[in-house]
Short mmCIF file of N, CA, C and O in Angstrom, two decimals:
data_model
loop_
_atom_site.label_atom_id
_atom_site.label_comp_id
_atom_site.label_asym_id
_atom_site.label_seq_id
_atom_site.Cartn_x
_atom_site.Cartn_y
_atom_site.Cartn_z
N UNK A 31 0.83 -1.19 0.00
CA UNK A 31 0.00 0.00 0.00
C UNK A 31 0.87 1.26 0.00
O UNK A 31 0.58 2.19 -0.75
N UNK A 32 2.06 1.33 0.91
CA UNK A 32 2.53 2.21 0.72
C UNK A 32 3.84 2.87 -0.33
O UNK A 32 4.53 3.88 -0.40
N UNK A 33 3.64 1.53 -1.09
CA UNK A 33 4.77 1.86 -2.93
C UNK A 33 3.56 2.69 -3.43
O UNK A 33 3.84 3.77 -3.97
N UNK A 34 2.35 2.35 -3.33
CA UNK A 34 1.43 2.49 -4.33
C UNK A 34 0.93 4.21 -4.27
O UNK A 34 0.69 4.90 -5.26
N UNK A 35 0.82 4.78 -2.35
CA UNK A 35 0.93 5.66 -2.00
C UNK A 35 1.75 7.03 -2.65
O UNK A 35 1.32 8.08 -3.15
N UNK A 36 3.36 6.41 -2.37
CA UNK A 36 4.79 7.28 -3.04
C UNK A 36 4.78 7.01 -4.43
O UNK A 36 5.42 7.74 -5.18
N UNK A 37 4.12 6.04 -4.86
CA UNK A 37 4.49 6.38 -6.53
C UNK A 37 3.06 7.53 -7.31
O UNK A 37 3.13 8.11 -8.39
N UNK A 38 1.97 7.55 -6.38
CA UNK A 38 1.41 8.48 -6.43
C UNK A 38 2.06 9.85 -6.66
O UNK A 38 2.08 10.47 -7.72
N UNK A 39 2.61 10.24 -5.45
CA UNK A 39 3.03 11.24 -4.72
C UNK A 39 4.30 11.63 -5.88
O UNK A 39 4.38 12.78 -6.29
N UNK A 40 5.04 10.81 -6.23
CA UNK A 40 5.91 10.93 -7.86
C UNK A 40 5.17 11.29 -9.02
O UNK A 40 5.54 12.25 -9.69
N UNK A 41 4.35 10.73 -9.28
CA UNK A 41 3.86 11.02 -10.57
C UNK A 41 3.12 12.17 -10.36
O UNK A 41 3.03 12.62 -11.50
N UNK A 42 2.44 13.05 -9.50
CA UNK A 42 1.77 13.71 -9.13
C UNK A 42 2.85 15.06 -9.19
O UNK A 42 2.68 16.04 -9.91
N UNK A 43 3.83 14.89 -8.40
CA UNK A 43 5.14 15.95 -8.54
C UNK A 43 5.58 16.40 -9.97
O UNK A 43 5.61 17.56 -10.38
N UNK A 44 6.02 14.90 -10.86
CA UNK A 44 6.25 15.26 -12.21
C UNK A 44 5.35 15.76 -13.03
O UNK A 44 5.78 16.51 -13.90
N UNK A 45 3.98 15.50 -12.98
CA UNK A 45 3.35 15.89 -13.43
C UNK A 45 2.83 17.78 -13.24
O UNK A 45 2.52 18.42 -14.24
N UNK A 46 2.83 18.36 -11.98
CA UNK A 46 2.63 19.33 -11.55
C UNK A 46 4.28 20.16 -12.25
O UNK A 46 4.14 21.12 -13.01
N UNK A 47 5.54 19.73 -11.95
CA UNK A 47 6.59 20.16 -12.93
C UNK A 47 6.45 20.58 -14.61
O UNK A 47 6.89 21.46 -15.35
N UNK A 48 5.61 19.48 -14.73
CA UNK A 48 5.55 19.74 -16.27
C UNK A 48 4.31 20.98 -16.65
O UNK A 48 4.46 22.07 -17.21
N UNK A 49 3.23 20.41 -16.17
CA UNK A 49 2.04 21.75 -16.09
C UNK A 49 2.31 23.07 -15.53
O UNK A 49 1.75 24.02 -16.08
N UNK A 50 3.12 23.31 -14.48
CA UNK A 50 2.71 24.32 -13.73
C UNK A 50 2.98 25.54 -13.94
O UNK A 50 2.43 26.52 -13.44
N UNK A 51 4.61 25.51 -15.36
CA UNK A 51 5.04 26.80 -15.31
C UNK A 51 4.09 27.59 -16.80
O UNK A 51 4.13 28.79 -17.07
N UNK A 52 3.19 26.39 -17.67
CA UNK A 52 2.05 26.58 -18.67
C UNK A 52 0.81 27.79 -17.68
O UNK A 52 0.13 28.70 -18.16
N UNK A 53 0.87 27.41 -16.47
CA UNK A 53 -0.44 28.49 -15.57
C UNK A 53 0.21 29.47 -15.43
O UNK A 53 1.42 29.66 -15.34
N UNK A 54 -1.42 30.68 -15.39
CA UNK A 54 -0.86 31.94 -15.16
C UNK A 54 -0.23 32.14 -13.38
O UNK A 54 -0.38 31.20 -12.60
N UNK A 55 0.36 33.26 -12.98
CA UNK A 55 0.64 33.21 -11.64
C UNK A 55 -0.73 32.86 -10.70
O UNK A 55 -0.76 31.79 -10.09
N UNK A 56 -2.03 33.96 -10.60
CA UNK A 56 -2.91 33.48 -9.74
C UNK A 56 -3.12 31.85 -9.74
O UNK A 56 -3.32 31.24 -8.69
N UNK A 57 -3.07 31.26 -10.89
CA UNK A 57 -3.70 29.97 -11.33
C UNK A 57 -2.17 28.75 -10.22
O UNK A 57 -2.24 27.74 -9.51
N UNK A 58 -0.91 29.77 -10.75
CA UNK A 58 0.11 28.71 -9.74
C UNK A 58 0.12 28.67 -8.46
O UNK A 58 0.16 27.58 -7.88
N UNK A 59 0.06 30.21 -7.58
CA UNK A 59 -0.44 30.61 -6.32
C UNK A 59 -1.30 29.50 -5.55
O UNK A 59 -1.01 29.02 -4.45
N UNK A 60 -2.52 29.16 -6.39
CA UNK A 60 -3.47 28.47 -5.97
C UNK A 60 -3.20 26.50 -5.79
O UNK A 60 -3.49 25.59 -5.02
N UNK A 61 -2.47 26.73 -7.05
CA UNK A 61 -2.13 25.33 -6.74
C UNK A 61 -0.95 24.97 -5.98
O UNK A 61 -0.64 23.78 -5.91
N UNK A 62 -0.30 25.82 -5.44
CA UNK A 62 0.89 25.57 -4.41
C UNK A 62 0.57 25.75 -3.10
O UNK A 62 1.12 25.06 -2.25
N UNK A 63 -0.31 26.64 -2.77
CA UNK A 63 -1.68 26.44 -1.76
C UNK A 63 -2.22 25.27 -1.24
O UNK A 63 -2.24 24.82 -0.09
N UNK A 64 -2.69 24.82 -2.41
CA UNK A 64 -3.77 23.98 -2.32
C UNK A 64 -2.72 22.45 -1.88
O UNK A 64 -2.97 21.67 -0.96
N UNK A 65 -1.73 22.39 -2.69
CA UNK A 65 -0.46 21.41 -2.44
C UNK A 65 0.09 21.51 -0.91
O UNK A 65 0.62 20.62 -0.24
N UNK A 66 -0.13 22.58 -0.62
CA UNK A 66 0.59 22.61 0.86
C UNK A 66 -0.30 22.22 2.12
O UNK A 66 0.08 21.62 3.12
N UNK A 67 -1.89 22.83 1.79
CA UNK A 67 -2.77 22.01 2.07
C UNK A 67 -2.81 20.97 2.87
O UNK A 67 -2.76 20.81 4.09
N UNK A 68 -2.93 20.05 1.62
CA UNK A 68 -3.03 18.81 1.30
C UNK A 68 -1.81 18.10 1.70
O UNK A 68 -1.73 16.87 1.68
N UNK A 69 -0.73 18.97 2.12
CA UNK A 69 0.60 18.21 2.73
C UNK A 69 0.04 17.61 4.14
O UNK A 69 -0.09 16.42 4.46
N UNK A 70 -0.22 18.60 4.77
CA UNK A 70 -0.74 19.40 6.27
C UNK A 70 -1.85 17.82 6.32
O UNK A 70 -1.54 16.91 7.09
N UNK A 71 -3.09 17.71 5.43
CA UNK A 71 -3.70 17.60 6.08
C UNK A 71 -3.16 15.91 5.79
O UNK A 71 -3.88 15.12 6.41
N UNK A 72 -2.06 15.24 5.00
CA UNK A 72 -1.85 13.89 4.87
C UNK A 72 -0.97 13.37 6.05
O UNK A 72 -0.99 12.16 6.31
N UNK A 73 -0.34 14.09 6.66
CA UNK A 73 0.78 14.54 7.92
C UNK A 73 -0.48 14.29 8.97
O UNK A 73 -0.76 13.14 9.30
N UNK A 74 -1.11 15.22 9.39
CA UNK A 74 -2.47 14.64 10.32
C UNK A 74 -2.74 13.85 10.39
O UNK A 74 -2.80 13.23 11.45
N UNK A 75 -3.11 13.35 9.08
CA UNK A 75 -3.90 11.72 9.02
C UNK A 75 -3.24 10.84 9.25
O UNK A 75 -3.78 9.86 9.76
N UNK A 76 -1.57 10.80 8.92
CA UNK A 76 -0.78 9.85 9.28
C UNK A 76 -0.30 10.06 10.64
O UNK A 76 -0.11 9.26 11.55
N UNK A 77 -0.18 11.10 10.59
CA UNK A 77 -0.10 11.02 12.89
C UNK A 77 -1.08 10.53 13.45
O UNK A 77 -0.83 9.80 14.41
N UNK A 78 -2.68 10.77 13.00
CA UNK A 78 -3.49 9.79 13.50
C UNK A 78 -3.88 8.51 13.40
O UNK A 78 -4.99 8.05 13.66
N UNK A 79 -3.30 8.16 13.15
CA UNK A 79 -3.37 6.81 12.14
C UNK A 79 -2.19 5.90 13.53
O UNK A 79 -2.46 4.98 14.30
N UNK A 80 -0.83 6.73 13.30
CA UNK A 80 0.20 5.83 14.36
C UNK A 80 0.02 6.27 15.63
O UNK A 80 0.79 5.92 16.53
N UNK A 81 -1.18 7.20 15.85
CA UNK A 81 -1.38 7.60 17.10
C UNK A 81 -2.70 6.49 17.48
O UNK A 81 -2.76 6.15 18.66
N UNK A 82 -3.43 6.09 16.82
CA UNK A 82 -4.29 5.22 16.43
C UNK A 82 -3.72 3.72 17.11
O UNK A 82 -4.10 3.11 18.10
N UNK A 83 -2.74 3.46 16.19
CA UNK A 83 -2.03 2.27 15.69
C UNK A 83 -1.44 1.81 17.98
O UNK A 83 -1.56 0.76 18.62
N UNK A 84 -1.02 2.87 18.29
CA UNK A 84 -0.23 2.61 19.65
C UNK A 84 -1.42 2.70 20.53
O UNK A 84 -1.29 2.55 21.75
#
């Protein structure tokens, strides 16, 4: 589960590399936002998860 996770998390990176410098600035703003986000809230879930787990 968790190859399947990080190879996400790869293809998702390369892919955002290749698109991102095609967006205008507001349009990149938002998606580096939204990426940081979504860091925050996968970090939570996995602290709760091994906070869970013990």
């Amino acid at each position: 589960m968790f190859k399947r996770f990080a190879t996400g998390i790869v293809v998702g990176a390369a892919a955002a590399i290749v698109i991102l410098p095609q967006l205008d600035r507001k349009t990149q703003r938002a998606v580096r936002r939204t990426g940081k986000k979504m860091c925050c809230m996968v970090g939570d879930a996995y602290d709760n998860v091994l906070h869970y787990i013990k």
